[in-house]
Amino acid sequence: MLVVISVGGSILAKDLNSDRFISYANALDTLAKEHRLVVVTGGGVAARDYINVARSVGANEVACDFIGIEVTRLNAQLLISALGDNAFPEPPRTYKEAEAALTSGKIVVMGGVIPGQTTDAVSAILAEYMGADLMIIATSVDGVYSADPTTDPDAVKFEKMTAKELVNIVMSTEMKAGSKSPVDPLAAKIIERCKIETIVMDGNDPVAVSEVIMQEGVESEPVTGVHLGTRIVG
Ligand code: UTP
């Protein structure tokens, strides 16, 4: 399978701990023996910090986005370093560069590409462009909820939802550089239009992410279970 994995910066670069990059690299190495992988890394807290400073010194939202993109690319470079020879050596800057990089047979790791979106959207666009079989959004929440579970005690997690339901939930999120939503609204729209099989799940444990992908690759029936998070169906 060709799998696109969006790894939130809030997971990968939570505390800029080398162990997190190494454990993700180990899980990806194992997965790459069976599947072709494109990994898109987010910016996390560092991106938000840089964006906040940029905004306070007068940068507009597009300029803030450009700064965010650079931070996502830094995280991509750290993951590439942890993967060593198994990774394509440079994070592609465009979707076409990513497509070309994949022909190397190596794991392709990249960050953001253009302002006005997040790396979830990069992942969804790549998944559509490359005809991926599966997209995983490995994030800091364990799925998509009816409301923000950190502030609303009545928030309910969806085990399964349609892409249209996902669009309705995330479209209400404020679209500003560095803003927080389980899935970027643009990513949700792309998932809706290309109907790519998508799983939104807790990305804290890279082994769990890898297990879910391995199971998807072999099971004829859709996988269910505790670590699965939310499955988005066409
Ligand atoms: P992220 O993808 O990290 O955003 O991009 P996020 O939703 O905050 O995700 P986590 O916290 O890592 O899980 C960081 C910022 O970089 C800019 C945006 O400003 C985004 O908020 N960005 C990223 C872009 O403008 N374009 C891109 O293609 C990617």
PDB file of C-alpha atoms and ligand atoms in Angstrom:
ATOM      1  CA  MET A   1       0.000   0.000   0.000  1.00  0.00           C
ATOM      2  CA  LEU A   2       0.975   3.613  -0.401  1.00  0.00           C
ATOM      3  CA  VAL A   3       0.352   5.267   2.956  1.00  0.00           C
ATOM      4  CA  VAL A   4       0.495   8.978   3.759  1.00  0.00           C
ATOM      5  CA  ILE A   5       1.049   9.659   7.455  1.00  0.00           C
ATOM      6  CA  SER A   6       0.523  13.116   8.916  1.00  0.00           C
ATOM      7  CA  VAL A   7       2.430  13.286  12.204  1.00  0.00           C
ATOM      8  CA  GLY A   8       1.482  16.306  14.288  1.00  0.00           C
ATOM      9  CA  GLY A   9       4.364  18.440  15.483  1.00  0.00           C
ATOM     10  CA  SER A  10       2.654  18.388  18.870  1.00  0.00           C
ATOM     11  CA  ILE A  11       3.478  14.659  18.908  1.00  0.00           C
ATOM     12  CA  LEU A  12       6.820  14.410  17.187  1.00  0.00           C
ATOM     13  CA  ALA A  13       8.432  17.563  18.535  1.00  0.00           C
ATOM     14  CA  LYS A  14       6.427  17.836  21.755  1.00  0.00           C
ATOM     15  CA  ASP A  15       9.500  18.438  23.902  1.00  0.00           C
ATOM     16  CA  LEU A  16      12.169  18.258  21.178  1.00  0.00           C
ATOM     17  CA  ASN A  17      13.253  14.942  22.595  1.00  0.00           C
ATOM     18  CA  SER A  18      15.496  12.853  20.354  1.00  0.00           C
ATOM     19  CA  ASP A  19      13.872   9.629  21.645  1.00  0.00           C
ATOM     20  CA  ARG A  20      10.572  10.594  19.996  1.00  0.00           C
ATOM     21  CA  PHE A  21      12.236  11.023  16.614  1.00  0.00           C
ATOM     22  CA  ILE A  22      14.107   7.751  17.043  1.00  0.00           C
ATOM     23  CA  SER A  23      11.033   5.783  18.095  1.00  0.00           C
ATOM     24  CA  TYR A  24       9.061   7.164  15.123  1.00  0.00           C
ATOM     25  CA  ALA A  25      11.978   6.331  12.820  1.00  0.00           C
ATOM     26  CA  ASN A  26      12.107   2.746  14.139  1.00  0.00           C
ATOM     27  CA  ALA A  27       8.372   2.241  13.607  1.00  0.00           C
ATOM     28  CA  LEU A  28       8.582   3.736  10.095  1.00  0.00           C
ATOM     29  CA  ASP A  29      11.577   1.539   9.202  1.00  0.00           C
ATOM     30  CA  THR A  30       9.518  -1.543  10.071  1.00  0.00           C
ATOM     31  CA  LEU A  31       6.481  -0.313   8.144  1.00  0.00           C
ATOM     32  CA  ALA A  32       8.585   0.573   5.095  1.00  0.00           C
ATOM     33  CA  LYS A  33       9.476  -3.108   4.656  1.00  0.00           C
ATOM     34  CA  GLU A  34       5.822  -3.697   3.673  1.00  0.00           C
ATOM     35  CA  HIS A  35       4.489  -0.353   2.469  1.00  0.00           C
ATOM     36  CA  ARG A  36       5.535   2.785   0.585  1.00  0.00           C
ATOM     37  CA  LEU A  37       5.438   5.740   2.955  1.00  0.00           C
ATOM     38  CA  VAL A  38       5.154   9.496   2.727  1.00  0.00           C
ATOM     39  CA  VAL A  39       5.351  11.191   6.126  1.00  0.00           C
ATOM     40  CA  VAL A  40       4.312  14.808   6.645  1.00  0.00           C
ATOM     41  CA  THR A  41       5.541  16.413   9.865  1.00  0.00           C
ATOM     42  CA  GLY A  42       3.801  19.258  11.683  1.00  0.00           C
ATOM     43  CA  GLY A  43       5.359  22.209  13.466  1.00  0.00           C
ATOM     44  CA  GLY A  44       3.985  21.769  16.984  1.00  0.00           C
ATOM     45  CA  VAL A  45       4.641  24.206  19.796  1.00  0.00           C
ATOM     46  CA  ALA A  46       7.731  25.704  18.153  1.00  0.00           C
ATOM     47  CA  ALA A  47       5.694  26.700  15.081  1.00  0.00           C
ATOM     48  CA  ARG A  48       3.088  28.269  17.325  1.00  0.00           C
ATOM     49  CA  ASP A  49       5.715  30.153  19.340  1.00  0.00           C
ATOM     50  CA  TYR A  50       7.410  31.506  16.210  1.00  0.00           C
ATOM     51  CA  ILE A  51       4.051  32.462  14.689  1.00  0.00           C
ATOM     52  CA  ASN A  52       2.977  34.278  17.868  1.00  0.00           C
ATOM     53  CA  VAL A  53       6.168  36.332  17.903  1.00  0.00           C
ATOM     54  CA  ALA A  54       5.863  37.061  14.178  1.00  0.00           C
ATOM     55  CA  ARG A  55       2.254  38.201  14.660  1.00  0.00           C
ATOM     56  CA  SER A  56       3.212  40.426  17.601  1.00  0.00           C
ATOM     57  CA  VAL A  57       5.914  42.154  15.588  1.00  0.00           C
ATOM     58  CA  GLY A  58       3.395  42.914  12.843  1.00  0.00           C
ATOM     59  CA  ALA A  59       3.704  40.039  10.360  1.00  0.00           C
ATOM     60  CA  ASN A  60       0.532  39.305   8.427  1.00  0.00           C
ATOM     61  CA  GLU A  61      -1.046  35.823   8.398  1.00  0.00           C
ATOM     62  CA  VAL A  62       0.662  34.749   5.184  1.00  0.00           C
ATOM     63  CA  ALA A  63       4.068  35.761   6.554  1.00  0.00           C
ATOM     64  CA  CYS A  64       3.216  33.807   9.742  1.00  0.00           C
ATOM     65  CA  ASP A  65       2.329  30.788   7.613  1.00  0.00           C
ATOM     66  CA  PHE A  66       5.692  30.959   5.837  1.00  0.00           C
ATOM     67  CA  ILE A  67       7.404  30.882   9.229  1.00  0.00           C
ATOM     68  CA  GLY A  68       5.244  27.926  10.305  1.00  0.00           C
ATOM     69  CA  ILE A  69       6.222  26.072   7.117  1.00  0.00           C
ATOM     70  CA  GLU A  70       9.918  26.472   7.905  1.00  0.00           C
ATOM     71  CA  VAL A  71       9.391  24.964  11.369  1.00  0.00           C
ATOM     72  CA  THR A  72       7.530  21.980   9.908  1.00  0.00           C
ATOM     73  CA  ARG A  73      10.461  21.474   7.525  1.00  0.00           C
ATOM     74  CA  LEU A  74      12.904  21.548  10.445  1.00  0.00           C
ATOM     75  CA  ASN A  75      10.965  18.718  12.090  1.00  0.00           C
ATOM     76  CA  ALA A  76      11.004  16.846   8.767  1.00  0.00           C
ATOM     77  CA  GLN A  77      14.774  17.220   8.658  1.00  0.00           C
ATOM     78  CA  LEU A  78      15.120  15.860  12.196  1.00  0.00           C
ATOM     79  CA  LEU A  79      13.037  12.809  11.278  1.00  0.00           C
ATOM     80  CA  ILE A  80      15.083  12.340   8.089  1.00  0.00           C
ATOM     81  CA  SER A  81      18.237  12.393  10.219  1.00  0.00           C
ATOM     82  CA  ALA A  82      16.763   9.757  12.524  1.00  0.00           C
ATOM     83  CA  LEU A  83      15.811   7.575   9.530  1.00  0.00           C
ATOM     84  CA  GLY A  84      19.266   7.838   7.991  1.00  0.00           C
ATOM     85  CA  ASP A  85      19.668   6.005   4.678  1.00  0.00           C
ATOM     86  CA  ASN A  86      16.073   4.804   4.695  1.00  0.00           C
ATOM     87  CA  ALA A  87      14.794   8.330   4.049  1.00  0.00           C
ATOM     88  CA  PHE A  88      14.956  10.505   0.953  1.00  0.00           C
ATOM     89  CA  PRO A  89      17.607  13.029   2.082  1.00  0.00           C
ATOM     90  CA  GLU A  90      15.684  16.318   1.620  1.00  0.00           C
ATOM     91  CA  PRO A  91      12.106  17.276   2.488  1.00  0.00           C
ATOM     92  CA  PRO A  92      10.383  17.972  -0.868  1.00  0.00           C
ATOM     93  CA  ARG A  93       9.044  21.544  -1.225  1.00  0.00           C
ATOM     94  CA  THR A  94       6.177  20.667  -3.571  1.00  0.00           C
ATOM     95  CA  TYR A  95       3.759  17.837  -4.263  1.00  0.00           C
ATOM     96  CA  LYS A  96       5.516  17.107  -7.553  1.00  0.00           C
ATOM     97  CA  GLU A  97       8.893  16.927  -5.821  1.00  0.00           C
ATOM     98  CA  ALA A  98       7.365  14.473  -3.351  1.00  0.00           C
ATOM     99  CA  GLU A  99       6.095  12.314  -6.207  1.00  0.00           C
ATOM    100  CA  ALA A 100       9.563  12.266  -7.772  1.00  0.00           C
ATOM    101  CA  ALA A 101      11.207  11.540  -4.403  1.00  0.00           C
ATOM    102  CA  LEU A 102       8.985   8.491  -3.895  1.00  0.00           C
ATOM    103  CA  THR A 103      10.457   6.850  -6.992  1.00  0.00           C
ATOM    104  CA  SER A 104      13.709   6.543  -4.989  1.00  0.00           C
ATOM    105  CA  GLY A 105      12.024   3.726  -3.022  1.00  0.00           C
ATOM    106  CA  LYS A 106      12.877   5.537   0.223  1.00  0.00           C
ATOM    107  CA  ILE A 107      10.614   6.971   2.900  1.00  0.00           C
ATOM    108  CA  VAL A 108       9.704  10.512   1.873  1.00  0.00           C
ATOM    109  CA  VAL A 109       9.446  13.016   4.725  1.00  0.00           C
ATOM    110  CA  MET A 110       8.271  16.574   4.210  1.00  0.00           C
ATOM    111  CA  GLY A 111       6.676  19.525   5.962  1.00  0.00           C
ATOM    112  CA  GLY A 112       4.416  22.321   4.753  1.00  0.00           C
ATOM    113  CA  VAL A 113       4.320  23.713   1.227  1.00  0.00           C
ATOM    114  CA  ILE A 114       2.139  26.810   0.844  1.00  0.00           C
ATOM    115  CA  PRO A 115       0.440  29.333   3.157  1.00  0.00           C
ATOM    116  CA  GLY A 116      -3.210  29.046   4.143  1.00  0.00           C
ATOM    117  CA  GLN A 117      -3.277  25.453   5.345  1.00  0.00           C
ATOM    118  CA  THR A 118      -1.629  23.007   7.736  1.00  0.00           C
ATOM    119  CA  THR A 119       0.307  19.797   7.195  1.00  0.00           C
ATOM    120  CA  ASP A 120      -2.945  17.772   7.421  1.00  0.00           C
ATOM    121  CA  ALA A 121      -3.956  19.453   4.162  1.00  0.00           C
ATOM    122  CA  VAL A 122      -0.529  18.714   2.670  1.00  0.00           C
ATOM    123  CA  SER A 123      -1.104  15.060   3.572  1.00  0.00           C
ATOM    124  CA  ALA A 124      -4.596  14.944   2.085  1.00  0.00           C
ATOM    125  CA  ILE A 125      -3.517  16.651  -1.154  1.00  0.00           C
ATOM    126  CA  LEU A 126      -0.539  14.302  -1.452  1.00  0.00           C
ATOM    127  CA  ALA A 127      -2.773  11.311  -0.761  1.00  0.00           C
ATOM    128  CA  GLU A 128      -5.142  12.394  -3.521  1.00  0.00           C
ATOM    129  CA  TYR A 129      -2.354  13.318  -5.957  1.00  0.00           C
ATOM    130  CA  MET A 130      -0.434  10.090  -5.487  1.00  0.00           C
ATOM    131  CA  GLY A 131      -3.498   7.849  -5.232  1.00  0.00           C
ATOM    132  CA  ALA A 132      -2.599   6.665  -1.726  1.00  0.00           C
ATOM    133  CA  ASP A 133      -4.469   3.679  -0.312  1.00  0.00           C
ATOM    134  CA  LEU A 134      -4.618   5.026   3.218  1.00  0.00           C
ATOM    135  CA  MET A 135      -4.055   8.255   5.122  1.00  0.00           C
ATOM    136  CA  ILE A 136      -3.295   8.350   8.832  1.00  0.00           C
ATOM    137  CA  ILE A 137      -3.570  11.549  10.833  1.00  0.00           C
ATOM    138  CA  ALA A 138      -1.482  10.850  13.938  1.00  0.00           C
ATOM    139  CA  THR A 139      -2.314  13.636  16.324  1.00  0.00           C
ATOM    140  CA  SER A 140      -2.478  14.616  19.993  1.00  0.00           C
ATOM    141  CA  VAL A 141      -6.156  13.615  20.380  1.00  0.00           C
ATOM    142  CA  ASP A 142      -7.378  10.049  20.041  1.00  0.00           C
ATOM    143  CA  GLY A 143      -9.922  10.792  17.345  1.00  0.00           C
ATOM    144  CA  VAL A 144     -12.500  13.289  16.190  1.00  0.00           C
ATOM    145  CA  TYR A 145     -14.946  14.533  18.832  1.00  0.00           C
ATOM    146  CA  SER A 146     -18.274  16.310  18.593  1.00  0.00           C
ATOM    147  CA  ALA A 147     -16.651  19.251  20.447  1.00  0.00           C
ATOM    148  CA  ASP A 148     -13.218  20.070  21.917  1.00  0.00           C
ATOM    149  CA  PRO A 149     -12.713  17.275  24.531  1.00  0.00           C
ATOM    150  CA  THR A 150     -10.235  19.413  26.502  1.00  0.00           C
ATOM    151  CA  THR A 151     -12.852  22.069  27.231  1.00  0.00           C
ATOM    152  CA  ASP A 152     -16.232  20.351  26.785  1.00  0.00           C
ATOM    153  CA  PRO A 153     -17.011  17.409  29.135  1.00  0.00           C
ATOM    154  CA  ASP A 154     -19.962  16.419  26.898  1.00  0.00           C
ATOM    155  CA  ALA A 155     -17.730  15.913  23.844  1.00  0.00           C
ATOM    156  CA  VAL A 156     -18.298  12.486  22.275  1.00  0.00           C
ATOM    157  CA  LYS A 157     -15.739  10.628  20.159  1.00  0.00           C
ATOM    158  CA  PHE A 158     -16.815   9.306  16.765  1.00  0.00           C
ATOM    159  CA  GLU A 159     -15.561   5.785  16.011  1.00  0.00           C
ATOM    160  CA  LYS A 160     -16.676   6.189  12.433  1.00  0.00           C
ATOM    161  CA  MET A 161     -17.988   9.187  10.539  1.00  0.00           C
ATOM    162  CA  THR A 162     -18.523  10.309   6.984  1.00  0.00           C
ATOM    163  CA  ALA A 163     -16.212  12.828   5.360  1.00  0.00           C
ATOM    164  CA  LYS A 164     -19.183  15.195   5.153  1.00  0.00           C
ATOM    165  CA  GLU A 165     -19.726  14.976   8.925  1.00  0.00           C
ATOM    166  CA  LEU A 166     -16.015  15.689   9.416  1.00  0.00           C
ATOM    167  CA  VAL A 167     -16.278  18.762   7.180  1.00  0.00           C
ATOM    168  CA  ASN A 168     -19.233  20.084   9.177  1.00  0.00           C
ATOM    169  CA  ILE A 169     -17.360  19.725  12.482  1.00  0.00           C
ATOM    170  CA  VAL A 170     -14.065  21.261  11.431  1.00  0.00           C
ATOM    171  CA  MET A 171     -15.445  24.083   9.284  1.00  0.00           C
ATOM    172  CA  SER A 172     -16.382  25.898  12.469  1.00  0.00           C
ATOM    173  CA  THR A 173     -12.686  26.190  13.472  1.00  0.00           C
ATOM    174  CA  GLU A 174     -11.050  29.576  13.149  1.00  0.00           C
ATOM    175  CA  MET A 175      -8.713  29.661  10.144  1.00  0.00           C
ATOM    176  CA  LYS A 176      -5.656  31.518  11.435  1.00  0.00           C
ATOM    177  CA  ALA A 177      -1.948  30.658  11.306  1.00  0.00           C
ATOM    178  CA  GLY A 178      -1.229  28.198  14.118  1.00  0.00           C
ATOM    179  CA  SER A 179      -4.893  27.577  15.000  1.00  0.00           C
ATOM    180  CA  LYS A 180      -5.933  24.235  16.512  1.00  0.00           C
ATOM    181  CA  SER A 181      -8.470  21.775  15.094  1.00  0.00           C
ATOM    182  CA  PRO A 182      -8.508  17.945  14.995  1.00  0.00           C
ATOM    183  CA  VAL A 183      -8.217  18.105  11.208  1.00  0.00           C
ATOM    184  CA  ASP A 184      -7.562  21.154   9.029  1.00  0.00           C
ATOM    185  CA  PRO A 185     -10.801  22.222   7.217  1.00  0.00           C
ATOM    186  CA  LEU A 186      -9.064  22.064   3.846  1.00  0.00           C
ATOM    187  CA  ALA A 187      -7.851  18.535   4.608  1.00  0.00           C
ATOM    188  CA  ALA A 188     -11.423  17.566   5.476  1.00  0.00           C
ATOM    189  CA  LYS A 189     -12.702  18.950   2.157  1.00  0.00           C
ATOM    190  CA  ILE A 190     -10.024  17.049   0.240  1.00  0.00           C
ATOM    191  CA  ILE A 191     -10.871  13.826   2.123  1.00  0.00           C
ATOM    192  CA  GLU A 192     -14.512  14.427   1.192  1.00  0.00           C
ATOM    193  CA  ARG A 193     -13.765  14.924  -2.493  1.00  0.00           C
ATOM    194  CA  CYS A 194     -11.276  12.099  -3.018  1.00  0.00           C
ATOM    195  CA  LYS A 195     -12.839   9.673  -0.549  1.00  0.00           C
ATOM    196  CA  ILE A 196      -9.467   8.463   0.672  1.00  0.00           C
ATOM    197  CA  GLU A 197      -9.653   5.948   3.514  1.00  0.00           C
ATOM    198  CA  THR A 198      -8.556   8.020   6.533  1.00  0.00           C
ATOM    199  CA  ILE A 199      -7.917   7.267  10.195  1.00  0.00           C
ATOM    200  CA  VAL A 200      -7.482  10.017  12.783  1.00  0.00           C
ATOM    201  CA  MET A 201      -5.713   8.559  15.809  1.00  0.00           C
ATOM    202  CA  ASP A 202      -3.533   9.250  18.829  1.00  0.00           C
ATOM    203  CA  GLY A 203       0.014   9.511  17.497  1.00  0.00           C
ATOM    204  CA  ASN A 204       1.815   9.366  20.850  1.00  0.00           C
ATOM    205  CA  ASP A 205       2.779   5.737  20.390  1.00  0.00           C
ATOM    206  CA  PRO A 206       4.389   5.163  16.966  1.00  0.00           C
ATOM    207  CA  VAL A 207       4.132   1.390  17.467  1.00  0.00           C
ATOM    208  CA  ALA A 208       0.325   1.697  17.735  1.00  0.00           C
ATOM    209  CA  VAL A 209       0.286   3.794  14.541  1.00  0.00           C
ATOM    210  CA  SER A 210       2.372   1.175  12.794  1.00  0.00           C
ATOM    211  CA  GLU A 211       0.140  -1.680  14.056  1.00  0.00           C
ATOM    212  CA  VAL A 212      -2.989   0.010  12.743  1.00  0.00           C
ATOM    213  CA  ILE A 213      -1.378   0.441   9.308  1.00  0.00           C
ATOM    214  CA  MET A 214      -0.126  -3.171   9.272  1.00  0.00           C
ATOM    215  CA  GLN A 215      -3.601  -4.447  10.146  1.00  0.00           C
ATOM    216  CA  GLU A 216      -5.232  -2.292   7.458  1.00  0.00           C
ATOM    217  CA  GLY A 217      -2.839  -3.861   4.955  1.00  0.00           C
ATOM    218  CA  VAL A 218      -3.826  -7.453   5.721  1.00  0.00           C
ATOM    219  CA  GLU A 219      -7.400  -7.478   7.003  1.00  0.00           C
ATOM    220  CA  SER A 220     -10.241  -7.877   4.558  1.00  0.00           C
ATOM    221  CA  GLU A 221     -12.652  -6.403   7.088  1.00  0.00           C
ATOM    222  CA  PRO A 222     -12.158  -2.837   8.400  1.00  0.00           C
ATOM    223  CA  VAL A 223     -10.044  -2.900  11.561  1.00  0.00           C
ATOM    224  CA  THR A 224     -11.683  -1.819  14.801  1.00  0.00           C
ATOM    225  CA  GLY A 225     -10.351  -1.533  18.322  1.00  0.00           C
ATOM    226  CA  VAL A 226      -9.140   0.721  21.030  1.00  0.00           C
ATOM    227  CA  HIS A 227      -6.265   2.434  19.347  1.00  0.00           C
ATOM    228  CA  LEU A 228      -7.987   3.035  16.141  1.00  0.00           C
ATOM    229  CA  GLY A 229      -9.370   6.509  16.820  1.00  0.00           C
ATOM    230  CA  THR A 230     -11.861   7.693  14.214  1.00  0.00           C
ATOM    231  CA  ARG A 231     -12.321   6.128  10.808  1.00  0.00           C
ATOM    232  CA  ILE A 232     -13.497   8.502   8.096  1.00  0.00           C
ATOM    233  CA  VAL A 233     -15.511   6.780   5.437  1.00  0.00           C
ATOM    234  CA  GLY A 234     -16.557   8.176   2.061  1.00  0.00           C
TER     235      GLY A 234
HETATM  236  P1  UTP B   1       1.042  22.395  11.376  1.00  0.00           P
HETATM  237  O1  UTP B   1       0.615  21.509  10.312  1.00  0.00           O
HETATM  238  O2  UTP B   1       1.997  21.920  12.375  1.00  0.00           O
HETATM  239  O3  UTP B   1      -0.234  22.954  12.110  1.00  0.00           O
HETATM  240  O4  UTP B   1       1.620  23.716  10.744  1.00  0.00           O
HETATM  241  P2  UTP B   1      -1.002  22.455  13.398  1.00  0.00           P
HETATM  242  O5  UTP B   1      -2.410  22.209  13.022  1.00  0.00           O
HETATM  243  O6  UTP B   1      -0.748  23.488  14.417  1.00  0.00           O
HETATM  244  O7  UTP B   1      -0.445  21.015  13.781  1.00  0.00           O
HETATM  245  P3  UTP B   1       0.383  20.367  14.988  1.00  0.00           P
HETATM  246  O8  UTP B   1       0.284  21.203  16.229  1.00  0.00           O
HETATM  247  O9  UTP B   1       1.773  20.259  14.489  1.00  0.00           O
HETATM  248  O10 UTP B   1      -0.276  19.039  15.158  1.00  0.00           O
HETATM  249  C1  UTP B   1       2.069  24.800  11.543  1.00  0.00           C
HETATM  250  C2  UTP B   1       1.738  26.085  10.861  1.00  0.00           C
HETATM  251  O11 UTP B   1       2.518  26.201   9.644  1.00  0.00           O
HETATM  252  C3  UTP B   1       1.767  26.856   8.632  1.00  0.00           C
HETATM  253  C4  UTP B   1       0.419  27.211   9.275  1.00  0.00           C
HETATM  254  O12 UTP B   1       0.517  28.498   9.825  1.00  0.00           O
HETATM  255  C5  UTP B   1       0.285  26.184  10.396  1.00  0.00           C
HETATM  256  O13 UTP B   1      -0.582  26.617  11.419  1.00  0.00           O
HETATM  257  N1  UTP B   1       1.647  25.971   7.426  1.00  0.00           N
HETATM  258  C6  UTP B   1       1.925  24.627   7.501  1.00  0.00           C
HETATM  259  C7  UTP B   1       1.276  26.509   6.213  1.00  0.00           C
HETATM  260  O14 UTP B   1       0.990  27.713   6.105  1.00  0.00           O
HETATM  261  N2  UTP B   1       1.220  25.722   5.094  1.00  0.00           N
HETATM  262  C8  UTP B   1       1.496  24.403   5.138  1.00  0.00           C
HETATM  263  O15 UTP B   1       1.447  23.732   4.060  1.00  0.00           O
HETATM  264  C9  UTP B   1       1.839  23.840   6.372  1.00  0.00           C
END
